[in-house]
Structure formats: structure tokens, C-alpha cells
Amino acid sequence: MSAQRTIVIVGAGFSGTLVAANLLKAQHWSATQIVLIERAAKIARGTAYAERSYPYLLNVPASRMSADPNSPLDFLNFAQHRIPDATAEDFLPRELYGQYLEATLLDAEVSAATHVEFKRVKGDVCGIEPAEQAGYRVVLADGRQFDADDVVLALGNPGPADLPGTDKLGDQYISNPWAGPQNFTAGETVLLVGTGLTMADVAMAASAETKDEITIHAMSRHGLIPPSQTQFSQNTCKVDSGSILRAASFSALTLLRSVRELADDTERRGGDWRETITFIRNIAPQLWQRLPAREKRRLLRHIRPYWDIHRHRLPSQTLARMNHLRRHQKLNVHAGRLLEFELVPAGQADDDAMPATARQMADNTADRQRPGAALKVRVTWRPRGSDQPQTMLVDRVVNCTGPDYNIRRSEDPLMRSLMSQGLAVADPLNLGIRTGAYGALINAQGQAARNLFYVGPMLRADHWEATAAQELRGYAERLASYLSAPVGRMRAVASA
Ligand SMILES: Cc1cc2nc3c(=O)[nH]c(=O)nc-3n(C[C@H](O)[C@H](O)[C@H](O)COP(=O)(O)OP(=O)(O)OC[C@H]3O[C@@H](n4cnc5c(N)ncnc54)[C@H](O)[C@@H]3O)c2cc1C
């Protein structure tokens, strides 16, 4: 290794950008090179804050989206240069947030010390191998390689798991709504599988693109829709965190009861149940780590849908718009279980499912407006609480079930490479990657890596809450300050 220390960050979405920005602002004790590698055309965007044809809104008010915990109104101040009447409680465009992240990185780059060099690299990392002396070799798909003393993986969310039986649907199935434009057309009927925030995003974009000339069905096991955000202050929910932590050591059910009581008590005293959720979020990593393994499983199985729905909320204007669509039967929400997807020729939709050659025959129809338009998807499903299957006919199915954190199923070359070398392991509950202090990867022998780190939503395996900007900025900041500490001294202290 040269005298210059090199830190390679793979992925320049929210987390990678903030690790880089914090590293650039930190004090470094020796010459340091920071290399930020991103495969997308734009840096500092990731999936959430990319430029898209529909102006998606943040689902968190501007006052809670600062990239810098020491300056809570940083994002708002940035936004007000473009939208002068923006307020702290506004839900601003996600694309604007992407511009803010870009500007944050640029500011940090400009302020970096002269012995800190910053390189932005466009490329797709397909492998990371231990180097001969120390550190790692980072390999890109185009053959370029970077030697690194430290590597930070900030790869973002994996795509959703494919829905069983959708492989035969061809263009009439969208496996990941964030992978590209969906191009909704007026008159179509779509099924959105999932009823959380992604469903809300897709429903908003679909109704806007078609000027409400679309019929949307949304389905999940429980049919729960996220509630709205409100302007609450964290004043009423007062509790000793020790009692909640003790409940978690006992069982998932005891924890649930304690949280419910706390929410009821908060409301009785004039507060908002959302305060309780914020309180629990703040101690979620400790709660999660205290729950016995069997209770973690129970929580995932029975409580998670209710936690997720209260935890991930919608801007009130989005919910109002969804309610409007629901009143006009443009958005129909169902609770149930999907049983089967079949392709059937349009016009004969009530006949038996189409034979194998039907797609080919239908594709020859001259007046199709889009691929597969002469075909319908017959969806068989069973409403919750019923044993009678029902069917519905739709033009397309969109998978809005959210990320699949079971990395054993990952087809991403980098993830596969890390796992096949035993450098990364899946956590037993399929929530992501196993990590130790500061996100150090735990290897197949159960040891924490000294120079290979992960930051991003898959930290949920060990910390439970690691989704929103508010949590991820903290993980990014702590990792950057650890990496910029003098090697040896501080690291030895930290790992003691
Ligand atoms: C649609 C959406 C909306 C959200 N809205 C909000 C919100 O309003 N408020 C909030 O607090 N949170 C929100 N979140 C949650 C949170 O902010 C994001 O999940 C966060 O952006 C995650 O950051 P990340 O860096 O881990 O992933 P990303 O920002 O997605 O970045 C990962 C980056 O890594 C790159 N990459 C991956 N693999 C490689 C590779 N092998 N080589 C090179 N580059 C690679 C990707 O191209 C990508 O740019 C939202 C999330 C989503 C998905």
C-alpha cells in the first residue's frame, strides 16, 4: 500500500454521498484519497431522489430532512433559494432533495483539506477481493480496478422479490417500479401488489399521467394504507425508555402491549400517537437487539405489518388525493392473498385461460396500443377472511411489495461475489447483511471485518430501523468519523 490512504465508497446514493461528504469535512491525519463509485448517470440521487417524470414528494417534512444533524434546517434553507415560500412543514419534491445532496457533496469537496483528494468514478462494481498486502481490490465491470485500504458498501435497497407466477406475464408485469418509467395509458386497469408507500407513489403517478383515466386495484394481505403525517411536536409522549426496553427483553407481545399503552396514554394527554412511533424509532436498535431470537421472528410475522403502516406515513395531500380516487372507485384497495396470474385474450376474458400460443396470436393484432394490449391478466385471489376465491381482470400487474432483503436470493454480481467469498453473510431473519460496530461486515467465520463496511437500509438486520434519511445520516456520519480517526489508535479503542 502507498503512503496515501484510499477509501473507496461503492454507491453514491443517499448513504454513500453522506459518507463521502462527512469524510471530506473530517480531519485526516495522513494523505487520503476518497473514491466514490456510482453506476448511475447522476451522483447523489439513488433510487429515492432521482429525476423522474412525475414530481414525487418527500414523505417527511422539510424540517426533518437535513443531511446535517447539527443544522436541522439545512435542507429547508437550501429549498427556500428555489421555493421562497417553502416552510418547515412542507413536503417538498424528492428531486429537489437530490439536488440538495449534490450541493452538500460539492460544498464538502470544496472545503476539504489539500491532503484529501476526491475522485468521482462512474462505473459498476462487480467484485471486491482481499488484496495481497492489506485492504481490498475493487473490480469494476469494465475491467478497471481500485486498491483500497477501506471499502464502504452503500449499495441501497435490493429490488423486490418476484411474485410467483408472473414469469409468464411478459410486458404485462412490472417487477420493479423504480427500475424505469411505467408509461401508464388512459383506459387501462392495473393491479398494484402492495399497499404501502410504493403503491401510493405508483398510484399517484398513474392517475396523474392518465388524468384519472385509469382504474387501479391495490392489494396486500392486510389491505392497510399508510396514515397521514401530522404536525405533531414531541411533547406529550413521556416515558422512561427502561420500561419499554424491559418489555422487549420479555417478548414481542409484551413490547406491543407497552407500545399500545404508551400511544393510548399519549393521546389521552392530548398528544398524537405518532409521537410514540418517533420515540420507539429512536430506541429501535436497542429494542431489536434485546428481543430474543424467537420473539424477533414473532414480531416479523405478526406485528411488522402494523408497525410498518404506522411508521411509514404519507403527506396529507397524497392521502387526500388517494381518498378522492377511492371515492370515485379509481383506486380500489383489497385485503387478500394472491393465488394465480393467467394471461387471457381480451374480449374472451371469461373463457378458459389462454393456451401457450395465445400470446403469439394476440401479439399479431394490428391495433394494439402497447405490447400485450390484446391480452388481459386474470388475477385469482382470496379476500382476507374468506375461503371463496375471486378473480379480476387487469391490463398490467405492478410489484409494489418493496425491497427483498433476503440477500441469498440476490442476483447482483457484487453481492454474489461477496457472499461466495464469505465476506458477507445474510442475517438469519432475511433482513439484510450481518454487520458489527460501524457497519463492519461480519464474515462467514463470524468475525467483523477491519476494513470492509456497509451502510444503508440493510443495517436493519442488526438495528431494525435503518430506512429513512434521519437514521441513515446518523450511520453515515458515525462511520465517516470512525474511518477518519487515526488508524490504529482510535480504531483499537473503538473495537476494544
Ligand atoms: C422511493 C423512495 C422514496 C423515499 N422517500 C424518503 C423520504 O421522503 N424521506 C426519507 O427520510 N426517506 C425516504 N426514503 C428512504 C431513504 O432515504 C432511502 O432509502 C435512502 O435513499 C437509501 O440510501 P442508500 O444510499 O442506501 O441507497 P440509494 O440512495 O438507493 O443509493 C444506492 C446507490 O448505489 C448504487 N449502486 C448499487 N450497487 C452498485 C454497484 N455495484 N456499483 C456502483 N454503484 C452501485 C446505486 O446505483 C445507487 O445510486 C425513500 C426511499 C425510496 C426507495
XYZ file of N, CA and C in Angstrom, residues 50-144:
285
model
N -33.979 10.400 -7.429
C -33.625 10.503 -8.850
C -34.588 11.444 -9.579
N -34.163 11.915 -10.751
C -35.055 12.735 -11.592
C -36.066 11.813 -12.247
N -37.330 12.136 -12.109
C -38.370 11.288 -12.718
C -39.423 12.184 -13.356
N -40.205 11.561 -14.268
C -41.177 12.402 -14.973
C -42.294 12.869 -14.037
N -42.617 12.097 -12.996
C -43.646 12.529 -12.053
C -42.968 13.206 -10.855
N -43.481 14.367 -10.436
C -42.813 15.092 -9.326
C -43.166 14.520 -7.949
N -42.603 13.370 -7.623
C -42.874 12.726 -6.328
C -42.468 13.655 -5.186
N -43.222 13.543 -4.095
C -42.902 14.359 -2.912
C -42.174 13.515 -1.870
N -41.357 14.181 -1.083
C -40.797 13.533 0.106
C -41.961 13.155 1.011
N -41.807 12.087 1.775
C -42.886 11.751 2.701
C -42.556 12.185 4.133
N -41.584 13.054 4.242
C -41.174 13.604 5.540
C -41.077 15.129 5.354
N -41.542 15.927 6.344
C -41.470 17.386 6.174
C -40.030 17.887 6.049
N -39.881 19.028 5.397
C -38.557 19.588 5.106
C -37.700 19.729 6.359
N -38.324 20.053 7.484
C -37.552 20.300 8.714
C -36.902 19.034 9.250
N -37.335 17.859 8.737
C -36.739 16.618 9.254
C -35.891 15.912 8.198
N -35.475 16.658 7.173
C -34.705 16.021 6.095
C -33.289 16.579 5.971
N -32.822 17.294 6.975
C -31.462 17.826 6.866
C -30.448 16.682 6.801
N -29.424 16.885 5.987
C -28.347 15.889 5.929
C -27.392 16.071 7.094
N -27.527 17.206 7.788
C -26.607 17.526 8.867
C -27.381 17.653 10.185
N -27.226 16.677 11.082
C -27.999 16.716 12.333
C -27.728 17.972 13.158
N -26.562 18.594 12.955
C -26.257 19.810 13.724
C -26.918 21.052 13.143
N -27.496 20.917 11.987
C -28.144 22.064 11.355
C -29.487 21.599 10.790
N -30.486 21.457 11.667
C -31.735 20.797 11.272
C -32.462 21.466 10.104
N -32.222 22.781 9.899
C -32.965 23.448 8.820
C -32.125 23.599 7.552
N -31.051 22.855 7.476
C -30.147 22.953 6.326
C -30.882 22.718 5.002
N -31.685 21.664 4.955
C -32.406 21.376 3.702
C -33.433 22.468 3.417
N -34.136 22.904 4.447
C -35.150 23.943 4.239
C -34.499 25.210 3.683
N -33.359 25.588 4.263
C -32.675 26.788 3.777
C -32.290 26.647 2.310
N -31.801 25.452 1.956
C -31.441 25.191 0.558
C -32.697 25.328 -0.319
N -33.793 24.703 0.137
C -35.029 24.677 -0.663
C -35.572 26.090 -0.865
N -35.428 26.930 0.172
C -36.016 28.273 0.073
C -35.331 29.143 -0.993
N -34.121 28.772 -1.391
C -33.499 29.501 -2.507
C -34.238 29.234 -3.808
N -34.898 28.079 -3.881
C -35.637 27.735 -5.105
C -37.134 27.940 -4.941
N -37.622 27.677 -3.720
C -39.064 27.838 -3.448
C -39.157 28.773 -2.241
N -39.179 30.090 -2.475
C -39.037 31.044 -1.351
C -40.081 30.867 -0.256
N -41.309 30.418 -0.592
C -42.310 30.318 0.478
C -42.386 28.914 1.090
N -41.379 28.081 0.836
C -41.368 26.731 1.447
C -41.281 26.862 2.954
N -42.023 26.029 3.668
C -41.979 26.081 5.139
C -41.443 24.753 5.691
N -41.139 24.776 6.983
C -40.562 23.600 7.644
C -41.481 22.386 7.558
N -42.796 22.626 7.478
C -43.743 21.508 7.484
C -44.100 21.021 6.080
N -43.521 21.635 5.047
C -43.878 21.254 3.668
C -43.226 19.935 3.252
N -43.935 19.228 2.395
C -43.397 18.008 1.784
C -42.889 18.416 0.405
N -41.622 18.548 0.278
C -41.037 19.131 -0.933
C -40.690 18.029 -1.943
N -40.431 18.419 -3.200
C -40.152 17.394 -4.226
C -38.882 16.596 -3.911
N -38.960 15.326 -4.180
C -37.796 14.449 -3.931
C -36.617 14.819 -4.832
N -36.957 15.285 -6.036
C -35.886 15.650 -6.963
C -35.074 16.824 -6.396
N -35.777 17.732 -5.735
C -35.093 18.868 -5.103
C -34.146 18.355 -4.013
N -34.581 17.314 -3.338
C -33.724 16.739 -2.294
C -32.454 16.150 -2.918
N -32.603 15.561 -4.093
C -31.425 15.043 -4.802
C -30.443 16.174 -5.125
N -31.008 17.327 -5.528
C -30.133 18.487 -5.822
C -29.426 18.946 -4.543
N -30.153 18.859 -3.439
C -29.571 19.253 -2.140
C -28.399 18.334 -1.780
N -28.588 17.028 -2.003
C -27.492 16.089 -1.691
C -26.276 16.378 -2.568
N -26.554 16.693 -3.834
C -25.464 17.030 -4.763
C -24.697 18.242 -4.246
N -25.465 19.264 -3.831
C -24.850 20.505 -3.344
C -24.082 20.252 -2.042
N -24.623 19.372 -1.207
C -23.954 19.050 0.072
C -22.587 18.430 -0.202
N -22.567 17.534 -1.193
C -21.305 16.874 -1.543
C -20.310 17.884 -2.120
N -20.816 18.746 -2.984
C -19.942 19.742 -3.610
C -19.350 20.684 -2.554
N -20.183 21.133 -1.628
C -19.693 22.020 -0.551
C -18.587 21.334 0.242
N -18.806 20.043 0.535
C -17.811 19.305 1.325
C -16.516 19.160 0.519
N -16.664 18.919 -0.764
C -15.489 18.740 -1.635
C -14.657 20.026 -1.658
N -15.351 21.143 -1.777
C -14.663 22.432 -1.862
C -13.942 22.751 -0.546
N -14.533 22.296 0.563
C -13.951 22.646 1.863
C -12.894 21.635 2.335
N -12.654 20.588 1.544
C -11.728 19.538 2.004
C -10.288 20.054 2.092
N -9.540 19.483 3.010
C -8.123 19.869 3.166
C -7.336 19.460 1.919
N -6.192 20.108 1.710
C -5.451 19.857 0.467
C -4.872 18.438 0.411
N -4.668 17.815 1.559
C -4.127 16.450 1.512
C -5.243 15.395 1.362
N -6.462 15.894 1.142
C -7.580 14.960 0.905
C -8.009 15.092 -0.554
N -7.865 14.000 -1.280
C -8.184 14.019 -2.711
C -9.522 13.306 -2.919
N -10.352 13.847 -3.789
C -11.667 13.244 -4.016
C -11.827 12.890 -5.487
N -12.260 11.665 -5.732
C -12.446 11.193 -7.108
C -13.861 10.670 -7.259
N -14.573 11.143 -8.267
C -15.883 10.556 -8.588
C -15.673 9.626 -9.767
N -16.153 8.439 -9.677
C -15.944 7.466 -10.757
C -17.300 6.922 -11.188
N -17.555 6.952 -12.500
C -18.788 6.305 -12.968
C -18.441 4.870 -13.350
N -19.075 3.930 -12.723
C -18.770 2.527 -13.022
C -19.587 1.597 -12.160
N -19.608 0.348 -12.605
C -20.412 -0.677 -11.932
C -19.457 -1.649 -11.236
N -19.478 -1.661 -9.941
C -18.560 -2.553 -9.214
C -19.147 -3.967 -9.229
N -18.344 -4.923 -9.715
C -18.888 -6.290 -9.798
C -18.181 -7.233 -8.822
N -17.084 -6.793 -8.197
C -16.416 -7.687 -7.257
C -15.502 -6.919 -6.310
N -15.308 -7.498 -5.136
C -14.353 -6.956 -4.165
C -13.573 -8.136 -3.633
N -12.229 -8.033 -3.768
C -11.415 -9.180 -3.339
C -10.391 -8.694 -2.331
N -10.077 -9.529 -1.350
C -9.000 -9.140 -0.432
C -7.703 -8.957 -1.227
N -6.982 -7.871 -0.967
C -5.727 -7.627 -1.689
C -4.607 -8.385 -0.990
N -3.447 -8.509 -1.700
C -2.378 -9.356 -1.156
C -1.833 -8.849 0.173
N -1.545 -7.504 0.222
C -0.927 -6.990 1.451
C -1.976 -6.686 2.522
N -2.858 -5.817 2.187
C -3.928 -5.457 3.132
C -5.020 -4.800 2.319
N -6.143 -4.587 2.901
C -7.209 -3.897 2.187
C -7.835 -4.762 1.106
N -8.416 -4.087 0.125
C -9.201 -4.801 -0.891
C -8.933 -4.255 -2.286
N -9.207 -5.097 -3.247
C -9.195 -4.656 -4.648
C -10.648 -4.570 -5.099
N -11.022 -3.405 -5.591
C -12.404 -3.180 -6.033
C -12.416 -3.293 -7.550
N -13.210 -4.214 -8.068
C -13.179 -4.529 -9.502
C -14.459 -4.039 -10.174
N -14.287 -3.304 -11.259
C -15.437 -2.795 -11.997
C -15.750 -3.694 -13.192
N -17.001 -3.634 -13.647
C -17.430 -4.499 -14.747
C -16.640 -4.223 -16.026
N -16.133 -2.990 -16.199
C -15.372 -2.676 -17.418
C -13.886 -3.011 -17.264
N -13.513 -3.665 -16.183
C -12.135 -4.119 -16.015
C -11.274 -3.216 -15.152
N -11.726 -1.969 -14.901
C -10.905 -1.091 -14.054
C -10.853 -1.654 -12.624
